mmCIF file of C-alpha atoms in Angstrom:
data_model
loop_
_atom_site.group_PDB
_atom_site.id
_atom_site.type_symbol
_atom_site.label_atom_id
_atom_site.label_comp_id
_atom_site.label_asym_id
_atom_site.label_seq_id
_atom_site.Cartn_x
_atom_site.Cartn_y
_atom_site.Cartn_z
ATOM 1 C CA UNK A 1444 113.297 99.276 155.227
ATOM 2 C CA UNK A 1445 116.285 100.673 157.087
ATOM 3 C CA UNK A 1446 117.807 102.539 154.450
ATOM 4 C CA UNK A 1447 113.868 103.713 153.452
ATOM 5 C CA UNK A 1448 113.723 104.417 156.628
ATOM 6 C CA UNK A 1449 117.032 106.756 157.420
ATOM 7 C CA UNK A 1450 116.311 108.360 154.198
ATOM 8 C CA UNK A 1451 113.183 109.604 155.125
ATOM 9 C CA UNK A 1452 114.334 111.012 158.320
ATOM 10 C CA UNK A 1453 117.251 112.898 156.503
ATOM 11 C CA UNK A 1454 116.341 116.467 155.597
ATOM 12 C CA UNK A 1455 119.004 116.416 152.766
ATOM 13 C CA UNK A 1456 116.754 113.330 150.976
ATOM 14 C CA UNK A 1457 113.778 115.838 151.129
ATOM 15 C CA UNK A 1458 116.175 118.940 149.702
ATOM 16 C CA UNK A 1459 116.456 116.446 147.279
ATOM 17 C CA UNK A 1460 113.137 115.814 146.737
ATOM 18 C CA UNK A 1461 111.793 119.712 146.929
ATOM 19 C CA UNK A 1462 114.703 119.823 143.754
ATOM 20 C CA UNK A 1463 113.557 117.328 141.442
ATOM 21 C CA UNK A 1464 109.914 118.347 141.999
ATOM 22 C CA UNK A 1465 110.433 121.299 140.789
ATOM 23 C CA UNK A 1466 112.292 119.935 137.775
ATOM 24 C CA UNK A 1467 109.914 117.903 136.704
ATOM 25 C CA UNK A 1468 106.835 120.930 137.612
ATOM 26 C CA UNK A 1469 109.407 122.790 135.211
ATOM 27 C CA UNK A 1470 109.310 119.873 132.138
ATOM 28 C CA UNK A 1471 106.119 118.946 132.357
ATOM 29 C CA UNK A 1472 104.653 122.583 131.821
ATOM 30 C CA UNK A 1473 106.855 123.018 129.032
ATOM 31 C CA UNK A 1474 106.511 119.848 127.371
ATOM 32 C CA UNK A 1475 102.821 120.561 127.543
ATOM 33 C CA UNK A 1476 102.479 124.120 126.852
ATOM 34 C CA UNK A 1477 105.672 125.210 124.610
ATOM 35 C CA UNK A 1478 103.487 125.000 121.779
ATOM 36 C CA UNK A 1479 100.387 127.139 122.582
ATOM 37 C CA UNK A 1480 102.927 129.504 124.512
ATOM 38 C CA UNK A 1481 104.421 129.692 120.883
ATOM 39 C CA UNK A 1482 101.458 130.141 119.458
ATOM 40 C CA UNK A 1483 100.645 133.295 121.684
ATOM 41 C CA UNK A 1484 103.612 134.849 120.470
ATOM 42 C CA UNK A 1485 102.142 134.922 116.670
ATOM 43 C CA UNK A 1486 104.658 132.041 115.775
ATOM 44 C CA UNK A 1487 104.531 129.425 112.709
ATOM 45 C CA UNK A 1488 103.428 126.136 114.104
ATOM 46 C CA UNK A 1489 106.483 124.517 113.277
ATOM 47 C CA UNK A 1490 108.678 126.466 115.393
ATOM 48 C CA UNK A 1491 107.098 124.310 118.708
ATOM 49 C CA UNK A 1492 108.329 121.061 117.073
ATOM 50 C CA UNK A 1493 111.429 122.384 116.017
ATOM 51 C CA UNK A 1494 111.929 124.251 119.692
ATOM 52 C CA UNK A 1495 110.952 120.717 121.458
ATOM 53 C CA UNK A 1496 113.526 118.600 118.851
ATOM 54 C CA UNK A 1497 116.308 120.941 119.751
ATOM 55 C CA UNK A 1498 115.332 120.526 123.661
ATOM 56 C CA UNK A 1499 116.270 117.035 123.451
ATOM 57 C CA UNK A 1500 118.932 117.260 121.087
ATOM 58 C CA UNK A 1501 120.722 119.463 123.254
ATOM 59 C CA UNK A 1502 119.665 117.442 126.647
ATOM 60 C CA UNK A 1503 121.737 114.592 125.251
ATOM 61 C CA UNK A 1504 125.110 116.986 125.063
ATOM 62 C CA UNK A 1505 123.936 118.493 128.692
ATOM 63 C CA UNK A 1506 123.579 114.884 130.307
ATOM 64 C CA UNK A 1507 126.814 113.572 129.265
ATOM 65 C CA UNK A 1508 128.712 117.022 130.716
ATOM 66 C CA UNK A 1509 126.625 116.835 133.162
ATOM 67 C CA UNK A 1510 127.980 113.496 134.220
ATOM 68 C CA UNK A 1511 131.448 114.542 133.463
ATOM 69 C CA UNK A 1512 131.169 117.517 135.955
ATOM 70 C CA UNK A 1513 129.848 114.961 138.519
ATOM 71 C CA UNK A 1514 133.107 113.120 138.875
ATOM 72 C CA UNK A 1515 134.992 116.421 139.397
ATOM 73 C CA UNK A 1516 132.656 119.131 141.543
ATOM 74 C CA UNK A 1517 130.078 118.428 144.347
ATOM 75 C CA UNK A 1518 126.385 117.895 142.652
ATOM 76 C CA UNK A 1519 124.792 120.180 145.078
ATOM 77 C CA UNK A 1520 127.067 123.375 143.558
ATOM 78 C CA UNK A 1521 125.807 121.837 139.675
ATOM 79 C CA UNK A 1522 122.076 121.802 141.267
ATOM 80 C CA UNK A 1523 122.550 124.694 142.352
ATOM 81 C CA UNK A 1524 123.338 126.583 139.189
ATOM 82 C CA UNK A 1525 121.721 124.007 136.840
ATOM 83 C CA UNK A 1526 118.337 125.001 138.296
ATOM 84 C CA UNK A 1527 118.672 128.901 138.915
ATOM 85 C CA UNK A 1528 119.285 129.053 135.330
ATOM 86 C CA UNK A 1529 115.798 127.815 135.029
ATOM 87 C CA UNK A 1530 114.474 131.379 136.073
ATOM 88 C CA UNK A 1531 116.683 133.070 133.602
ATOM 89 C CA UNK A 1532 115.712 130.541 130.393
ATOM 90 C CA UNK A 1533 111.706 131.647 131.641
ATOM 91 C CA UNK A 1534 112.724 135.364 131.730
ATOM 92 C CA UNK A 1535 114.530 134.824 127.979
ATOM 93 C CA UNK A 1536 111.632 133.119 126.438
ATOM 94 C CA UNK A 1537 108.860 135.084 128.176
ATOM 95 C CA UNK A 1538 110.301 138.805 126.297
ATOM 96 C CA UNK A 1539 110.542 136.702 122.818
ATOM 97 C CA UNK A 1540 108.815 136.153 119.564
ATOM 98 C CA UNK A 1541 111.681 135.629 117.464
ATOM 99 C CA UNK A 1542 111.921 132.597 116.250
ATOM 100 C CA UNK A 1543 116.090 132.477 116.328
ATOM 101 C CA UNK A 1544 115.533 133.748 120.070
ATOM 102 C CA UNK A 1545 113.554 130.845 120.589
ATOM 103 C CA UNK A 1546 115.620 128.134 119.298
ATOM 104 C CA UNK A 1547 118.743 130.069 121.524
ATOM 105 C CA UNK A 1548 116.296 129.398 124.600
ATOM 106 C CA UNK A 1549 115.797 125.471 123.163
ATOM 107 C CA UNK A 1550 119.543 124.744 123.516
ATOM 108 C CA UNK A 1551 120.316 126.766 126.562
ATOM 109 C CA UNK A 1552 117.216 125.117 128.207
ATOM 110 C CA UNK A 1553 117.903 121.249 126.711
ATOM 111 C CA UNK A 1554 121.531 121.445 128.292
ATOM 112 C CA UNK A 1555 120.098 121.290 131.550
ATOM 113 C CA UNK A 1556 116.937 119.353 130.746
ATOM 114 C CA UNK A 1557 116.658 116.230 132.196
ATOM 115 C CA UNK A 1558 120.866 116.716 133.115
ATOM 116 C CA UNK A 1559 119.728 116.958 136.863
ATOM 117 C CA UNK A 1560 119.350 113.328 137.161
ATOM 118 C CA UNK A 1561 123.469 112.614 137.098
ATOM 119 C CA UNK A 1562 123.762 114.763 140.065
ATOM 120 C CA UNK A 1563 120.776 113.957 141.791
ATOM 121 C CA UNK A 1564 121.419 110.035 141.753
ATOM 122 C CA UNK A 1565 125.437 110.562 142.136
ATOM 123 C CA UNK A 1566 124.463 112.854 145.718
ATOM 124 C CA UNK A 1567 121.629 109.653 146.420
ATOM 125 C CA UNK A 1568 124.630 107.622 146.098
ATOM 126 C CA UNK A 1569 127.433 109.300 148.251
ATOM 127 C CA UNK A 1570 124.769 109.852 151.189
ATOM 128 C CA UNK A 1571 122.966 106.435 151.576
ATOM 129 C CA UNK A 1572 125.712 103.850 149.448
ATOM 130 C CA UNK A 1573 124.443 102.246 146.268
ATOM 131 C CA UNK A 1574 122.962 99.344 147.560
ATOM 132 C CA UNK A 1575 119.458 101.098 147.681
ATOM 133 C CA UNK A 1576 120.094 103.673 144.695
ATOM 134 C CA UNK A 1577 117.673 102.444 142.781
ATOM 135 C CA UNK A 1578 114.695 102.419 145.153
ATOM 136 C CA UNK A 1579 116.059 106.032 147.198
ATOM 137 C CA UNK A 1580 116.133 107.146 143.489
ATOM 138 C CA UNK A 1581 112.648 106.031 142.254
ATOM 139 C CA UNK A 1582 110.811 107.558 145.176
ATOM 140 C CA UNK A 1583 112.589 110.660 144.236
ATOM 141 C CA UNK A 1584 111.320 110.523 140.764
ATOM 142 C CA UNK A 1585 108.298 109.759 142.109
ATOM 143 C CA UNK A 1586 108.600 113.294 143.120
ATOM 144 C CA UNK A 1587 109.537 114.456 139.938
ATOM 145 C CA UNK A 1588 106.774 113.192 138.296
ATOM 146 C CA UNK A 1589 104.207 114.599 140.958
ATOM 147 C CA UNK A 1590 105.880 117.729 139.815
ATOM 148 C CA UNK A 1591 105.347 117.339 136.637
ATOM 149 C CA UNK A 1592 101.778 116.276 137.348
ATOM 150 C CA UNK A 1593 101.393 120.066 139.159
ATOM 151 C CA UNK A 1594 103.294 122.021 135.995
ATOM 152 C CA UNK A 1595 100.855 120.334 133.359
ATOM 153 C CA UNK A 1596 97.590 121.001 135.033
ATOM 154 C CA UNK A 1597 98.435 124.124 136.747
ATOM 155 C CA UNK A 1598 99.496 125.396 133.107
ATOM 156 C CA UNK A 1599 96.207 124.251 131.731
ATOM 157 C CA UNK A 1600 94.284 126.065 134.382
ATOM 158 C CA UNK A 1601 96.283 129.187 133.776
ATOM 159 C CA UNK A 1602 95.068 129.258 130.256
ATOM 160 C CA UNK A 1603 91.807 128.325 130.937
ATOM 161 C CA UNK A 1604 91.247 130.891 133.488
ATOM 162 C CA UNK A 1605 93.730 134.311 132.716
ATOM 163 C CA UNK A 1606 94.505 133.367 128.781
ATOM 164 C CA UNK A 1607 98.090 132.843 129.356
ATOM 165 C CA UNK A 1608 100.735 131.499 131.241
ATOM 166 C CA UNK A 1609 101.840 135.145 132.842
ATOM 167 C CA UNK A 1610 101.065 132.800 136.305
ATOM 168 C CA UNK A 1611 103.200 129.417 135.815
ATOM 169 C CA UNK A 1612 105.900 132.254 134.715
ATOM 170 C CA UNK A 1613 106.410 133.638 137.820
ATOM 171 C CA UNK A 1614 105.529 130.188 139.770
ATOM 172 C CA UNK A 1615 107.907 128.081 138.132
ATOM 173 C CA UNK A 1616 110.683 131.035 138.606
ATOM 174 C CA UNK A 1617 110.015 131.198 142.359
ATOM 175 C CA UNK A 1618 110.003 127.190 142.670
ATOM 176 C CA UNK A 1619 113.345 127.409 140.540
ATOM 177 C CA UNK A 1620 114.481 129.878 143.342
ATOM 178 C CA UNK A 1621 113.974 127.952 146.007
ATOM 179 C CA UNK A 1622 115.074 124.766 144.831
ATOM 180 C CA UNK A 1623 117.677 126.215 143.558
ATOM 181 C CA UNK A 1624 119.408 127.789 147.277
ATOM 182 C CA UNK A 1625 118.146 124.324 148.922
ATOM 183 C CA UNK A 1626 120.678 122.518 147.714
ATOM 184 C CA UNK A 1627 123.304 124.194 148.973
ATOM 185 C CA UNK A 1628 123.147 123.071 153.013
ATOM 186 C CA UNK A 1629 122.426 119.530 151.297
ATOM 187 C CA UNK A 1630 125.474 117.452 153.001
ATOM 188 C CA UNK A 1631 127.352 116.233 150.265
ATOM 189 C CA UNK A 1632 130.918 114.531 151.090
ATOM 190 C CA UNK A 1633 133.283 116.202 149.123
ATOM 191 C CA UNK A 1634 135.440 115.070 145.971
ATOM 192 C CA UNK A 1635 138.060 113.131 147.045
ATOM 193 C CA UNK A 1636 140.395 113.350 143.701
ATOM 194 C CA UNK A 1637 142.227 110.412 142.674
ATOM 195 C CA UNK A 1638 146.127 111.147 141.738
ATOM 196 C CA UNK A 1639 146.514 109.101 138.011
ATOM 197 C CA UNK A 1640 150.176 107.767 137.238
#
């Protein structure tokens, strides 16, 4: 309850938070709505399964470097830059319908996919100790997936009510924005690097 408890009264838990809500209000959307977002830009069927394989193929090489990068640079600076490229992937895929275009924005977006989570828990960990990591962490993903709760219906709404996603566009850029430069007064101790013999 005490470590709940200083959390919660720590604005740099709630940066946190505002970050990995918009990450997963960013998945979610896409997961959901890749393929009829495809399919509005006159493309074969296929190239939504392909897109989504090469997502996750390419999350599992941005995770690991990811992690790597954790050890070595604060995680609010890889935040930082991990989720302003979210508003340039959106920009990239929004002026396409080629399908090699497409599968360019599949990589580039997989790389940083679900790679927030090394520096999200790592910062979780240097602020508050690991003793409680795994309950600070799940209410943050708690977060995330109240995000991604937000991107899938808000996306379905958009469709249903202007016949394309021209709105989660420019909502998921502006979230990306601002989640993006709220990292950056997060309080993060810095990296302390270890001389090896």
């Amino acid at each position: 309850k005490q470590a709940l408890s200083h959390a919660l009264h720590d604005r740099n838990y709630w940066l946190l938070n505002i970050g990995f809500f918009t990450c997963g209000f960013h998945i979610a959307f896409l997961v959901t709505h890749l393929p009829m977002e495809i399919t509005l830009a006159g493309l074969k069927n296929n190239v939504a399964s392909w897109s989504l394989a090469l997502i996750g193929l390419a999350n599992v090489v941005g995770s690991l470097f990811i992690g790597w990068c954790v050890g070595r640079y604060r995680s609010k600076y890889i935040l930082f830059w991990m989720i302003l490229a979210v508003p340039i992937n959106w920009r990239f895929l929004n002026v396409t319908q080629n399908t090699n275009h497409l599968f360019a924005f599949a990589i580039a977006l997989g790389l940083t996919w679900l790679a927030t989570v090394p520096p999200t828990a790592g910062t979780i960990g240097k602020l508050y100790g690991v003793r409680y990591l795994a309950t600070l962490f799940g209410l943050v993903l708690f977060t995330h997936q109240v995000g991604g709760f937000f991107g899938a219906y808000l996306g379905g709404l958009a469709m249903k009510n202007f016949g394309n996603y021209q709105f989660m566009w420019y909502a998921d850029m502006a979230l990306a924005l601002l989640a993006s430069v709220l990292n950056l007064p997060i309080q993060e101790p810095k990296i302390i690097k270890v001389a090896t013999a």
